[in-house]
Short mmCIF file of C-alpha atoms and ligand atoms in Angstrom, two decimals:
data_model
loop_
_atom_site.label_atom_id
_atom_site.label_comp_id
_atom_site.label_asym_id
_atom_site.label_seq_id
_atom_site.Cartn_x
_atom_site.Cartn_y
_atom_site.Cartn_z
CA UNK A 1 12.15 -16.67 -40.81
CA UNK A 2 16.02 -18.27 -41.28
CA UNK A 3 17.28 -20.60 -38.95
CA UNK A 4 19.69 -17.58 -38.53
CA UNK A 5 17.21 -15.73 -37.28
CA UNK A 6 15.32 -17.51 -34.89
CA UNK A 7 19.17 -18.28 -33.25
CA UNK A 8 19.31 -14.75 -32.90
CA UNK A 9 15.90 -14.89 -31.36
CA UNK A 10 17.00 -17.16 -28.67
CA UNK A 11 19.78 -15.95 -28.59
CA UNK A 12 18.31 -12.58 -27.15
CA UNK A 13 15.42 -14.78 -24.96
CA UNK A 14 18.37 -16.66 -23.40
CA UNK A 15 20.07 -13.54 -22.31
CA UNK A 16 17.26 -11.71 -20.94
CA UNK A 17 16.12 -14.59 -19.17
CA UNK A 18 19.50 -15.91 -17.83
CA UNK A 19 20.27 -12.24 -16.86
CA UNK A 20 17.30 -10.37 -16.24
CA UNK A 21 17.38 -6.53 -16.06
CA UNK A 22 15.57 -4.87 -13.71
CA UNK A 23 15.00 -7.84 -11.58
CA UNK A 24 14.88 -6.42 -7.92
CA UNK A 25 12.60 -5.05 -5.08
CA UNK A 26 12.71 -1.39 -5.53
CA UNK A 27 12.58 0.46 -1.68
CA UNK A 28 9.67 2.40 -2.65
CA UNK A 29 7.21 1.63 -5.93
CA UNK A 30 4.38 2.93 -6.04
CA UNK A 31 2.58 0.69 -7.47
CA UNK A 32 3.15 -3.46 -7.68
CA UNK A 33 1.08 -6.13 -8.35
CA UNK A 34 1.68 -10.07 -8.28
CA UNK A 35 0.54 -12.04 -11.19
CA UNK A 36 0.92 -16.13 -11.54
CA UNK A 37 0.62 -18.39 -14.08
CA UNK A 38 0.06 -21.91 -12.75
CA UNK A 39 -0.01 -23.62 -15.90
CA UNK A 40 3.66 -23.01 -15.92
CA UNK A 41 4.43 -22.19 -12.62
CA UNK A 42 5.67 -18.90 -13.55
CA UNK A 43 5.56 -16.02 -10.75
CA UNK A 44 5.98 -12.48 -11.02
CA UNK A 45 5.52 -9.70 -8.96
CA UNK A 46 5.77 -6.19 -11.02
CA UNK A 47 7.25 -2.85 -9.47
CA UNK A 48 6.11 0.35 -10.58
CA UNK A 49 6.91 3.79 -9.51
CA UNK A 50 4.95 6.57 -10.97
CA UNK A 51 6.34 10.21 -10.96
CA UNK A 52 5.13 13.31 -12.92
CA UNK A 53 2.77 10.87 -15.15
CA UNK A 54 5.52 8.53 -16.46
CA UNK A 55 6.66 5.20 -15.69
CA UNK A 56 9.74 6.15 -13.91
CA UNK A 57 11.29 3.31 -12.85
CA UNK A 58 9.67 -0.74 -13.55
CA UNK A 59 11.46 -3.89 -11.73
CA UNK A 60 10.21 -7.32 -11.18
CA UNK A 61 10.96 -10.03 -8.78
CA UNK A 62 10.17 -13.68 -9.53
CA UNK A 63 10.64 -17.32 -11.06
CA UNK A 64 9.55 -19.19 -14.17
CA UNK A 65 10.61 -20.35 -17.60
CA UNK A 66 12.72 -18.21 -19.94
CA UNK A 67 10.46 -17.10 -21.49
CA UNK A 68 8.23 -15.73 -18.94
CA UNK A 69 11.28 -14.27 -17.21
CA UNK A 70 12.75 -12.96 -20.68
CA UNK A 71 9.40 -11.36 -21.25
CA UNK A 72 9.45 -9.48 -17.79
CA UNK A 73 13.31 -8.27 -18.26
CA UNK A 74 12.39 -7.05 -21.61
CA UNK A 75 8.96 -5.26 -20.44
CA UNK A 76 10.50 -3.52 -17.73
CA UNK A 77 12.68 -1.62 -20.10
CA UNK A 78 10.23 -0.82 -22.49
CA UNK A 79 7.48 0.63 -20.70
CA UNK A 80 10.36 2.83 -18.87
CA UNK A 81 9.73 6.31 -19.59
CA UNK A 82 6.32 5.84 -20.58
CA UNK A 83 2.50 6.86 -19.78
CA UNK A 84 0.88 4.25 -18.43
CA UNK A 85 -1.33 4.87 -21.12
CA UNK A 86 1.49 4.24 -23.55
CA UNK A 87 2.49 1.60 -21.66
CA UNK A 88 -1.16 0.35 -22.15
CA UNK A 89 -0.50 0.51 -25.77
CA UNK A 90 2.71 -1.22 -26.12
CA UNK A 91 0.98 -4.00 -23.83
CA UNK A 92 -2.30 -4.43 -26.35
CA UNK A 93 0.37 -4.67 -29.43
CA UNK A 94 2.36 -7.04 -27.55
CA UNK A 95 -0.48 -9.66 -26.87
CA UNK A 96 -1.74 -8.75 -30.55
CA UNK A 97 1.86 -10.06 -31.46
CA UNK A 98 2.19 -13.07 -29.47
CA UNK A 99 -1.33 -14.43 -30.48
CA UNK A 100 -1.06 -13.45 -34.57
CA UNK A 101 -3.56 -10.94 -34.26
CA UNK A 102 -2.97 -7.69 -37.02
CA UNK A 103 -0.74 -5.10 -34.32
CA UNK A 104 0.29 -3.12 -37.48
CA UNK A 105 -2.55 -0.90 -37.08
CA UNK A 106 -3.20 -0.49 -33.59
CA UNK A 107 -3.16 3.24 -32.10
CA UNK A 108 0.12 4.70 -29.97
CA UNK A 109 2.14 2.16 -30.43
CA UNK A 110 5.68 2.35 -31.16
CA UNK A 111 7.07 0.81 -33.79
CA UNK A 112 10.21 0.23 -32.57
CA UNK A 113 9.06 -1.33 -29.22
CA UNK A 114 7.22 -3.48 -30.94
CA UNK A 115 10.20 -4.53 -33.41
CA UNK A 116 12.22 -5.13 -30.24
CA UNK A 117 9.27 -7.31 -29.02
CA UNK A 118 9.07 -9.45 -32.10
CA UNK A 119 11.46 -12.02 -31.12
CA UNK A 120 8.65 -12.86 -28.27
CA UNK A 121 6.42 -13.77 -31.86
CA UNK A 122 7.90 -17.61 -31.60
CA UNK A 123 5.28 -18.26 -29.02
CA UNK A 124 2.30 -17.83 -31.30
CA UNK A 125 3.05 -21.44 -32.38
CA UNK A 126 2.65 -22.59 -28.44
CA UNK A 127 -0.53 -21.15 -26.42
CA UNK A 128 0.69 -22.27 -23.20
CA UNK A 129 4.10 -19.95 -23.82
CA UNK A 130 1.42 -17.51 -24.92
CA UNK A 131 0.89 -16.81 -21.06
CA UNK A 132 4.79 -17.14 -20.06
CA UNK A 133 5.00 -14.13 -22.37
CA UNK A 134 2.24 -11.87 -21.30
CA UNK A 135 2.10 -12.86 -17.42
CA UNK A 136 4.36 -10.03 -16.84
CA UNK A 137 2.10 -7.42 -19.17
CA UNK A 138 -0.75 -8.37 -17.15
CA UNK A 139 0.61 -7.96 -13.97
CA UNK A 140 1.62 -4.62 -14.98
CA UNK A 141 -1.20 -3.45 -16.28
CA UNK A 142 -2.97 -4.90 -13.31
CA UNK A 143 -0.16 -2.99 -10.77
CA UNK A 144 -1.08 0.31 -13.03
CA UNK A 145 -4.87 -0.47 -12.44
CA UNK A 146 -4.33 -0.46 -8.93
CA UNK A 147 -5.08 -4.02 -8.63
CA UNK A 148 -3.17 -5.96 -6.41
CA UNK A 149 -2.60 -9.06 -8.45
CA UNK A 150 -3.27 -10.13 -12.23
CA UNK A 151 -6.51 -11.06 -13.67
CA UNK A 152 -6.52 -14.72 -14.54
CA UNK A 153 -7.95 -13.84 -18.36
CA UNK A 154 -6.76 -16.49 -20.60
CA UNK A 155 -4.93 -15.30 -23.61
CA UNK A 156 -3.91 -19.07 -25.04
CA UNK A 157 -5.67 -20.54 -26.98
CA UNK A 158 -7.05 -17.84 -29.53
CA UNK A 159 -6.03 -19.34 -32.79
ZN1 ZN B 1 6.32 -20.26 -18.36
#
């Protein structure tokens, strides 16, 4: 990648996470789950509310590091619109990305989303950002699950 490039990266990490979208208590999700990542001390709680099978509206409230809050801006309006089963998807590529696993051939996911979600790919290099990234994609997935907070599965480290 240029040097170009990778400003443009930040560029786009630095915005999300100095102005997050999405970032608020809805009055009525349906689903939410809390999800922390102490080797950080990033905290997230996710937001859901399901209607007529879709992801109808995603929020998040919490504090961390850019990137973690960057990651959670970004999610929320991705998986907007979705199944949670797409939503799934798009969460499977995205930790395929951010560890350097192969996410060109994985099933349903969108190829766009996951073009908007390579400027998260930086973190690859750093394990420990590894979980800023996908604390958010766990807690939604946990929140979808009907799990009230995150699994603590440990996605650094998989080089
Ligand atoms: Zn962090």
């Amino acid at each position: 990648m240029s040097d170009e490039l990778r400003d443009l990266y930040q560029e786009v990490i630095l915005d999300h996470g100095r102005h997050p979208r999405n970032h608020r208590h809805p009055e009525d999700p349906t689903h939410h789950a809390r999800g922390d990542n102490p080797m950080c001390g990033d905290r997230v709680e996710v937001f859901l509310t399901l209607r007529d099978g879709v992801i109808a509206d995603a929020a998040f409230e919490g504090r961390g590091c850019a990137i973690s809050v960057a990651s959670a801006s970004m999610m929320t309006e991705l998986v907007a619109g979705k199944t949670p089963e797409a939503a799934e998807a798009l969460f499977r590529g995205f930790q395929a990305l951010c560890t350097g696993a192969d996410h060109t051939h994985l099933p349903d996911v969108d190829a766009s989303d996951m073009e908007r979600l390579e400027v998260m790919s930086g973190v690859r290099q750093f394990p420990m950002r590894v979980k800023c990234a996908t604390l958010a994609w766990h807690t939604l997935s946990a929140a979808m699950a009907g799990a009230d907070r995150a699994s603590s599965e440990t996605d650094g480290g998989k080089s």
